[in-house]
PDB file of C-alpha atoms in Angstrom:
ATOM      1  CA  LEU D  43      44.326  55.748  88.443  1.00  0.00           C
ATOM      2  CA  VAL D  44      47.238  57.455  86.871  1.00  0.00           C
ATOM      3  CA  GLY D  45      49.562  54.754  87.787  1.00  0.00           C
ATOM      4  CA  GLN D  46      47.200  52.046  86.984  1.00  0.00           C
ATOM      5  CA  ARG D  47      46.538  53.344  83.488  1.00  0.00           C
ATOM      6  CA  GLN D  48      50.205  53.909  82.797  1.00  0.00           C
ATOM      7  CA  LEU D  49      51.024  50.268  83.745  1.00  0.00           C
ATOM      8  CA  LEU D  50      48.223  49.027  81.534  1.00  0.00           C
ATOM      9  CA  LYS D  51      49.357  51.011  78.619  1.00  0.00           C
ATOM     10  CA  MET D  52      53.016  49.829  79.057  1.00  0.00           C
ATOM     11  CA  LEU D  53      51.771  46.151  79.326  1.00  0.00           C
ATOM     12  CA  LYS D  54      49.756  46.531  76.139  1.00  0.00           C
ATOM     13  CA  LEU D  55      52.466  48.263  74.372  1.00  0.00           C
ATOM     14  CA  TRP D  56      54.864  45.322  75.147  1.00  0.00           C
ATOM     15  CA  GLY D  57      52.317  42.721  74.449  1.00  0.00           C
ATOM     16  CA  ILE D  58      52.944  40.940  77.619  1.00  0.00           C
ATOM     17  CA  LEU D  59      51.000  39.455  80.513  1.00  0.00           C
ATOM     18  CA  PRO D  60      47.595  39.355  78.834  1.00  0.00           C
ATOM     19  CA  ALA D  61      45.829  37.434  81.613  1.00  0.00           C
ATOM     20  CA  PHE D  62      47.281  39.867  84.212  1.00  0.00           C
ATOM     21  CA  ARG D  63      46.497  42.814  82.185  1.00  0.00           C
ATOM     22  CA  SER D  64      42.650  41.641  81.739  1.00  0.00           C
ATOM     23  CA  GLY D  65      42.416  41.257  85.516  1.00  0.00           C
ATOM     24  CA  PHE D  66      44.093  44.471  86.344  1.00  0.00           C
ATOM     25  CA  MET D  67      41.868  46.421  83.740  1.00  0.00           C
ATOM     26  CA  ALA D  68      38.826  45.143  85.736  1.00  0.00           C
ATOM     27  CA  VAL D  69      40.468  46.404  89.090  1.00  0.00           C
ATOM     28  CA  THR D  70      41.129  49.794  87.176  1.00  0.00           C
ATOM     29  CA  ARG D  71      37.548  49.935  86.133  1.00  0.00           C
ATOM     30  CA  ASP D  72      36.402  49.291  89.750  1.00  0.00           C
ATOM     31  CA  GLU D  73      38.749  51.886  91.049  1.00  0.00           C
ATOM     32  CA  SER D  74      37.260  54.412  88.443  1.00  0.00           C
ATOM     33  CA  ARG D  75      33.996  53.794  90.212  1.00  0.00           C
ATOM     34  CA  HIS D  76      35.440  54.636  93.509  1.00  0.00           C
ATOM     35  CA  VAL D  77      36.932  57.871  92.274  1.00  0.00           C
ATOM     36  CA  ALA D  78      33.676  58.889  90.489  1.00  0.00           C
ATOM     37  CA  PHE D  79      32.056  58.388  93.914  1.00  0.00           C
ATOM     38  CA  GLY D  80      34.670  60.485  95.558  1.00  0.00           C
ATOM     39  CA  VAL D  81      34.169  63.280  93.063  1.00  0.00           C
ATOM     40  CA  TRP D  82      30.418  63.150  93.704  1.00  0.00           C
ATOM     41  CA  ALA D  83      31.065  63.345  97.560  1.00  0.00           C
ATOM     42  CA  LEU D  84      33.382  66.299  97.070  1.00  0.00           C
ATOM     43  CA  GLN D  85      30.665  68.018  94.995  1.00  0.00           C
ATOM     44  CA  GLN D  86      28.206  67.480  97.817  1.00  0.00           C
ATOM     45  CA  ALA D  87      30.712  68.878 100.247  1.00  0.00           C
ATOM     46  CA  VAL D  88      31.198  72.005  98.075  1.00  0.00           C
ATOM     47  CA  GLU D  89      27.344  72.375  97.659  1.00  0.00           C
ATOM     48  CA  SER D  90      27.144  72.131 101.419  1.00  0.00           C
ATOM     49  CA  GLY D  91      29.590  74.995 102.057  1.00  0.00           C
ATOM     50  CA  HIS D  92      32.680  72.832 103.006  1.00  0.00           C
ATOM     51  CA  GLU D  93      35.061  73.770 100.178  1.00  0.00           C
ATOM     52  CA  THR D  94      37.502  75.470 102.502  1.00  0.00           C
ATOM     53  CA  HIS D  95      38.006  71.966 104.087  1.00  0.00           C
ATOM     54  CA  ILE D  96      38.624  70.582 100.669  1.00  0.00           C
ATOM     55  CA  HIS D  97      41.315  73.270  99.994  1.00  0.00           C
ATOM     56  CA  LYS D  98      42.963  72.613 103.522  1.00  0.00           C
ATOM     57  CA  ALA D  99      43.163  68.889 102.810  1.00  0.00           C
ATOM     58  CA  ILE D 100      44.658  69.353  99.451  1.00  0.00           C
ATOM     59  CA  ASP D 101      47.085  71.969 100.615  1.00  0.00           C
ATOM     60  CA  ARG D 102      48.142  69.741 103.467  1.00  0.00           C
ATOM     61  CA  SER D 103      48.844  66.901 101.193  1.00  0.00           C
ATOM     62  CA  ILE D 104      49.716  68.190  97.609  1.00  0.00           C
ATOM     63  CA  ALA D 105      53.528  68.571  98.233  1.00  0.00           C
ATOM     64  CA  SER D 106      53.976  65.052  99.552  1.00  0.00           C
ATOM     65  CA  CYS D 107      52.097  63.588  96.651  1.00  0.00           C
ATOM     66  CA  LEU D 108      53.780  65.478  93.947  1.00  0.00           C
ATOM     67  CA  ARG D 109      57.233  65.044  95.259  1.00  0.00           C
ATOM     68  CA  VAL D 110      56.829  61.319  94.634  1.00  0.00           C
ATOM     69  CA  TYR D 111      56.683  62.076  90.924  1.00  0.00           C
ATOM     70  CA  ALA D 112      60.136  63.860  90.801  1.00  0.00           C
ATOM     71  CA  ASN D 113      61.401  61.233  93.386  1.00  0.00           C
ATOM     72  CA  PRO D 114      64.325  63.534  94.887  1.00  0.00           C
ATOM     73  CA  LYS D 115      65.384  60.829  97.593  1.00  0.00           C
ATOM     74  CA  GLU D 116      65.843  58.004  95.012  1.00  0.00           C
ATOM     75  CA  ARG D 117      68.446  58.020  92.357  1.00  0.00           C
ATOM     76  CA  LEU D 118      66.774  57.177  89.007  1.00  0.00           C
ATOM     77  CA  SER D 119      68.597  55.971  85.817  1.00  0.00           C
ATOM     78  CA  ILE D 120      67.323  55.375  82.408  1.00  0.00           C
ATOM     79  CA  SER D 121      69.425  53.080  80.216  1.00  0.00           C
ATOM     80  CA  PRO D 122      70.221  54.184  76.753  1.00  0.00           C
ATOM     81  CA  GLU D 123      69.302  50.485  75.745  1.00  0.00           C
ATOM     82  CA  MET D 124      65.782  51.018  76.824  1.00  0.00           C
ATOM     83  CA  PRO D 125      63.310  50.709  73.928  1.00  0.00           C
ATOM     84  CA  LYS D 126      62.194  54.025  72.339  1.00  0.00           C
ATOM     85  CA  ALA D 127      58.568  53.020  72.969  1.00  0.00           C
ATOM     86  CA  LEU D 128      59.290  52.411  76.647  1.00  0.00           C
ATOM     87  CA  ARG D 129      61.316  55.673  77.002  1.00  0.00           C
ATOM     88  CA  GLU D 130      58.291  57.653  75.641  1.00  0.00           C
ATOM     89  CA  GLN D 131      56.094  56.017  78.125  1.00  0.00           C
ATOM     90  CA  ILE D 132      58.124  57.375  81.102  1.00  0.00           C
ATOM     91  CA  ASP D 133      58.592  60.774  79.779  1.00  0.00           C
ATOM     92  CA  PHE D 134      58.245  62.698  83.276  1.00  0.00           C
ATOM     93  CA  ARG D 135      56.851  65.824  82.036  1.00  0.00           C
ATOM     94  CA  LYS D 136      53.991  64.126  80.284  1.00  0.00           C
ATOM     95  CA  ARG D 137      53.363  61.982  83.372  1.00  0.00           C
ATOM     96  CA  TRP D 138      53.424  65.005  85.768  1.00  0.00           C
ATOM     97  CA  LYS D 139      51.212  66.998  83.437  1.00  0.00           C
ATOM     98  CA  PHE D 140      48.685  64.048  83.241  1.00  0.00           C
ATOM     99  CA  GLY D 141      48.665  63.748  86.983  1.00  0.00           C
ATOM    100  CA  ILE D 142      48.177  67.534  87.694  1.00  0.00           C
ATOM    101  CA  GLU D 143      45.499  67.659  84.880  1.00  0.00           C
ATOM    102  CA  SER D 144      43.615  64.603  86.127  1.00  0.00           C
ATOM    103  CA  LEU D 145      43.467  66.087  89.674  1.00  0.00           C
ATOM    104  CA  CYS D 146      42.370  69.465  88.434  1.00  0.00           C
ATOM    105  CA  LYS D 147      39.646  67.821  86.201  1.00  0.00           C
ATOM    106  CA  ARG D 148      38.254  65.807  89.086  1.00  0.00           C
ATOM    107  CA  LEU D 149      38.178  68.885  91.305  1.00  0.00           C
ATOM    108  CA  ARG D 150      36.547  71.012  88.609  1.00  0.00           C
ATOM    109  CA  ALA D 151      33.951  68.202  88.150  1.00  0.00           C
ATOM    110  CA  ALA D 152      33.264  68.609  91.823  1.00  0.00           C
ATOM    111  CA  HIS D 153      32.738  72.376  91.297  1.00  0.00           C
ATOM    112  CA  VAL D 154      35.791  73.463  93.200  1.00  0.00           C
ATOM    113  CA  ASP D 155      36.577  77.192  92.682  1.00  0.00           C
ATOM    114  CA  GLU D 156      38.267  77.945  89.390  1.00  0.00           C
ATOM    115  CA  ASP D 157      40.625  80.543  91.006  1.00  0.00           C
ATOM    116  CA  TYR D 158      41.780  77.798  93.494  1.00  0.00           C
ATOM    117  CA  LEU D 159      42.380  75.296  90.738  1.00  0.00           C
ATOM    118  CA  ARG D 160      44.313  77.726  88.679  1.00  0.00           C
ATOM    119  CA  ASN D 161      46.423  78.378  91.601  1.00  0.00           C
ATOM    120  CA  LEU D 162      46.800  74.635  92.380  1.00  0.00           C
ATOM    121  CA  ASP D 163      48.006  73.923  88.936  1.00  0.00           C
ATOM    122  CA  SER D 164      50.846  76.642  89.200  1.00  0.00           C
ATOM    123  CA  ARG D 165      51.771  75.558  92.747  1.00  0.00           C
ATOM    124  CA  SER D 166      51.900  71.965  91.608  1.00  0.00           C
ATOM    125  CA  TRP D 167      54.449  72.901  88.861  1.00  0.00           C
ATOM    126  CA  GLU D 168      56.473  74.788  91.498  1.00  0.00           C
ATOM    127  CA  ILE D 169      56.444  71.724  93.722  1.00  0.00           C
ATOM    128  CA  ILE D 170      57.651  69.552  91.088  1.00  0.00           C
ATOM    129  CA  ASN D 171      60.287  71.760  89.914  1.00  0.00           C
ATOM    130  CA  GLN D 172      61.673  72.227  93.315  1.00  0.00           C
ATOM    131  CA  ALA D 173      61.707  68.327  93.727  1.00  0.00           C
ATOM    132  CA  VAL D 174      63.759  68.217  90.498  1.00  0.00           C
ATOM    133  CA  THR D 175      66.155  70.830  91.938  1.00  0.00           C
ATOM    134  CA  ASP D 176      66.410  68.890  95.265  1.00  0.00           C
ATOM    135  CA  TYR D 177      67.158  65.749  93.235  1.00  0.00           C
ATOM    136  CA  GLU D 178      69.850  67.331  91.545  1.00  0.00           C
ATOM    137  CA  SER D 179      71.212  68.726  94.733  1.00  0.00           C
ATOM    138  CA  ASN D 180      70.892  65.389  96.432  1.00  0.00           C
ATOM    139  CA  TRP D 181      72.560  63.401  93.836  1.00  0.00           C
ATOM    140  CA  ASN D 182      74.974  66.168  92.275  1.00  0.00           C
ATOM    141  CA  GLU D 183      73.682  65.192  88.834  1.00  0.00           C
ATOM    142  CA  GLU D 184      70.895  66.057  86.520  1.00  0.00           C
ATOM    143  CA  HIS D 185      67.394  64.674  87.024  1.00  0.00           C
ATOM    144  CA  PRO D 186      66.710  62.207  84.217  1.00  0.00           C
ATOM    145  CA  VAL D 187      63.803  64.703  83.094  1.00  0.00           C
ATOM    146  CA  ARG D 188      66.595  66.907  81.586  1.00  0.00           C
ATOM    147  CA  LEU D 189      67.373  64.245  79.075  1.00  0.00           C
ATOM    148  CA  PHE D 190      63.807  64.448  77.823  1.00  0.00           C
ATOM    149  CA  ASP D 191      63.957  68.377  77.867  1.00  0.00           C
ATOM    150  CA  ARG D 192      67.030  68.251  75.576  1.00  0.00           C
ATOM    151  CA  GLY D 193      65.516  65.670  73.380  1.00  0.00           C
ATOM    152  CA  GLU D 194      68.326  63.105  74.153  1.00  0.00           C
ATOM    153  CA  LEU D 195      65.845  60.227  74.920  1.00  0.00           C
TER     154      LEU D 195
END
């Protein structure tokens, strides 16, 4: 949903592909219903005493999921000619924050333990920061997020 909403926001901002945007918005609404069902199913699992299984599933997959955001294995570039409105849409920290907050919000709605969620939030940032460090080591150059950090984009 995070990626779908981001794409819809960018297409609307650019004012392009209105027919695609309309159809994709319907797909996104449908996906939202699937996510809502998933949250309900997680809530049922928590209430049935299976919360530790949820923790294990998240712990097993969170690093792989979050490292995609910082993308240490792919060289990224942001053209200085990119329109400002588009650059603002790809602000890495805002996207990472939105993704982490969305996950925690849904898990909170499923009644997952608050201590676990606080720990998940801090671990998530550790994973992303390590991925940024790995990117810089892999490519021997700064991750593009540093441009945003310094206000250069």
